[in-house]
Amino acid sequence: MTRKPGGWEWSRTAQTRTSMLRAAREVFTEHGFTDAGVADVVERAGLSIGSLYHHFGGKTELFLALWEGHQAEHEENAASAVAKARQEGVRDPLELFVAGARAFLEGSWERRDLARLFMDGGGPPGFELMRRTRGREWVRQNGVLLGAGGTSLDRLTAAVLTSVIGEAGREVATCDSEAEAERIIEAAIELIRRLDPLRAPSTPAPSPPAPSPAREAGSEPPG
């Protein structure tokens, strides 16, 4: 069976992009965005400068392609974990949220080199704005998953729980071992369960007993 010319061209293009991204990942995580050189990337990929500019346009586009890929993997893993939990009969919004959070944190360990790269603060102009915009969208999506409404408490809850995941992800990425990362993940999950105020108690807390008229008046009760 012969390969169609179009299919061969697509395969070669995909392989070139994959090689370039792999090399860029190594160079960026070793040197950071500012100190990384395009020449270092193409040398490590075994390709040409022209090939890099043809497929990506430059160093900025390479960095952003890595970031978008990292974010996409987080989202896909979390969505798959939530879908799996639903298939297993989980209906509690917080437990669905926990399933997605665990997948995110496990991904932070598996791709800890990229997690550290993107949390260090370096990047091309406009990258911080992109991160903040993506962060707001993440909070919104988590609010939907939690079944939060439009109240201030609902918005605060989604923002706080999302922040817990983000900060835990930073800690996980800097762990020295998988066992340490797992301890951080479990601690974060426990904290999320404790912090959720959207689980209103089924019955209101009892009111404190009213003071006696004698005490209200500032007198002692009769002996």
Short mmCIF file of C-alpha atoms in Angstrom, two decimals, residues 26-168:
data_model
loop_
_atom_site.label_atom_id
_atom_site.label_comp_id
_atom_site.label_asym_id
_atom_site.label_seq_id
_atom_site.Cartn_x
_atom_site.Cartn_y
_atom_site.Cartn_z
CA GLU A 26 14.07 21.25 27.05
CA VAL A 27 15.70 24.60 26.27
CA PHE A 28 13.03 26.76 27.92
CA THR A 29 12.93 24.67 31.08
CA GLU A 30 16.72 24.74 31.32
CA HIS A 31 17.23 28.46 30.61
CA GLY A 32 13.88 30.22 30.94
CA PHE A 33 12.21 32.21 28.19
CA THR A 34 14.50 35.24 28.28
CA ASP A 35 17.81 33.37 28.13
CA ALA A 36 16.67 30.65 25.73
CA GLY A 37 18.00 31.02 22.21
CA VAL A 38 16.33 30.04 18.96
CA ALA A 39 19.67 28.64 17.79
CA ASP A 40 19.75 26.32 20.81
CA VAL A 41 16.27 25.02 19.99
CA VAL A 42 16.92 24.26 16.33
CA GLU A 43 20.29 22.69 17.11
CA ARG A 44 18.74 20.37 19.65
CA ALA A 45 15.88 19.54 17.29
CA GLY A 46 18.27 18.88 14.43
CA LEU A 47 16.35 21.27 12.19
CA SER A 48 16.94 24.64 10.57
CA ILE A 49 16.13 28.20 11.62
CA GLY A 50 13.97 28.46 8.53
CA SER A 51 11.96 25.44 9.60
CA LEU A 52 11.28 26.98 13.01
CA TYR A 53 10.06 30.26 11.55
CA HIS A 54 7.98 28.40 8.99
CA HIS A 55 6.14 26.31 11.58
CA PHE A 56 6.00 28.67 14.57
CA GLY A 57 7.13 32.16 13.62
CA GLY A 58 9.68 32.56 16.40
CA LYS A 59 10.58 32.05 20.06
CA THR A 60 7.42 33.68 21.40
CA GLU A 61 5.15 31.43 19.35
CA LEU A 62 7.09 28.36 20.48
CA PHE A 63 6.68 29.34 24.13
CA LEU A 64 2.96 30.01 23.73
CA ALA A 65 2.45 26.72 21.86
CA LEU A 66 4.01 24.88 24.81
CA TRP A 67 1.79 26.78 27.25
CA GLU A 68 -1.38 26.13 25.25
CA GLY A 69 -0.50 22.45 25.04
CA HIS A 70 0.12 22.29 28.78
CA GLN A 71 -3.21 23.99 29.52
CA ALA A 72 -5.05 21.75 27.06
CA GLU A 73 -3.69 18.63 28.78
CA HIS A 74 -4.82 19.96 32.16
CA GLU A 75 -8.32 20.62 30.82
CA GLU A 76 -8.60 17.29 29.01
CA ASN A 77 -7.39 15.30 32.03
CA ALA A 78 -9.73 17.13 34.40
CA ALA A 79 -12.72 16.74 32.06
CA SER A 80 -11.99 13.02 31.65
CA ALA A 81 -11.73 12.55 35.42
CA VAL A 82 -15.05 14.33 36.01
CA ALA A 83 -16.73 12.29 33.26
CA LYS A 84 -15.38 9.07 34.77
CA ALA A 85 -16.64 10.04 38.22
CA ARG A 86 -20.10 10.72 36.78
CA GLN A 87 -20.10 7.32 35.08
CA GLU A 88 -19.31 5.76 38.46
CA GLY A 89 -22.38 7.41 39.97
CA VAL A 90 -20.86 10.47 41.66
CA ARG A 91 -23.40 13.29 41.75
CA ASP A 92 -22.12 15.55 44.53
CA PRO A 93 -20.76 18.70 42.79
CA LEU A 94 -17.93 19.02 45.28
CA GLU A 95 -16.78 15.43 44.72
CA LEU A 96 -16.88 16.01 40.96
CA PHE A 97 -14.79 19.12 41.54
CA VAL A 98 -12.37 17.06 43.64
CA ALA A 99 -12.01 14.52 40.81
CA GLY A 100 -11.04 17.28 38.39
CA ALA A 101 -8.73 18.90 40.95
CA ARG A 102 -6.90 15.63 41.55
CA ALA A 103 -6.35 15.17 37.81
CA PHE A 104 -4.99 18.71 37.57
CA LEU A 105 -2.59 18.20 40.46
CA GLU A 106 -1.38 14.85 39.14
CA GLY A 107 -0.71 16.56 35.82
CA SER A 108 1.26 19.25 37.64
CA TRP A 109 3.59 16.51 38.89
CA GLU A 110 3.79 14.65 35.58
CA ARG A 111 4.64 17.87 33.69
CA ARG A 112 6.42 19.57 36.55
CA ASP A 113 9.11 20.99 34.26
CA LEU A 114 6.49 22.95 32.34
CA ALA A 115 4.56 23.86 35.50
CA ARG A 116 7.72 25.39 36.97
CA LEU A 117 8.51 27.17 33.71
CA PHE A 118 5.13 28.88 33.49
CA MET A 119 4.87 29.79 37.17
CA ASP A 120 8.28 31.48 37.31
CA GLY A 121 6.87 34.68 35.84
CA GLY A 122 9.04 34.86 32.73
CA GLY A 123 7.52 34.95 29.28
CA PRO A 124 6.91 37.09 26.22
CA PRO A 125 5.06 40.43 26.36
CA GLY A 126 1.36 39.90 27.01
CA PHE A 127 1.81 36.48 28.60
CA GLU A 128 0.73 37.62 32.07
CA LEU A 129 -2.50 39.03 30.64
CA MET A 130 -3.14 35.72 28.89
CA ARG A 131 -2.60 33.85 32.16
CA ARG A 132 -4.98 36.12 34.06
CA THR A 133 -7.63 35.80 31.36
CA ARG A 134 -7.32 32.01 31.39
CA GLY A 135 -7.46 32.07 35.19
CA ARG A 136 -10.76 33.96 35.20
CA GLU A 137 -12.22 31.48 32.74
CA TRP A 138 -11.00 28.62 34.95
CA VAL A 139 -12.82 30.12 37.94
CA ARG A 140 -15.99 30.46 35.85
CA GLN A 141 -15.85 26.84 34.70
CA ASN A 142 -15.25 25.63 38.25
CA GLY A 143 -18.23 27.66 39.42
CA VAL A 144 -20.40 25.87 36.88
CA LEU A 145 -19.09 22.48 38.01
CA LEU A 146 -19.75 23.34 41.65
CA GLY A 147 -23.28 24.40 40.83
CA ALA A 148 -22.57 27.88 42.14
CA GLY A 149 -25.10 30.60 41.51
CA GLY A 150 -24.51 34.28 40.96
CA THR A 151 -24.18 35.44 44.55
CA SER A 152 -21.05 36.98 46.00
CA LEU A 153 -20.55 33.92 48.20
CA ASP A 154 -20.80 31.61 45.18
CA ARG A 155 -18.24 33.62 43.24
CA LEU A 156 -15.94 33.79 46.24
CA THR A 157 -16.20 30.04 46.78
CA ALA A 158 -15.27 29.24 43.18
CA ALA A 159 -12.36 31.70 43.29
CA VAL A 160 -11.01 30.41 46.62
CA LEU A 161 -11.22 26.73 45.70
CA THR A 162 -9.63 27.42 42.31
CA SER A 163 -6.82 29.29 44.08
CA VAL A 164 -6.26 26.29 46.34
CA ILE A 165 -5.78 24.09 43.28
CA GLY A 166 -3.44 26.58 41.64
CA GLU A 167 -1.25 27.05 44.71
CA ALA A 168 -1.19 23.31 45.39
#
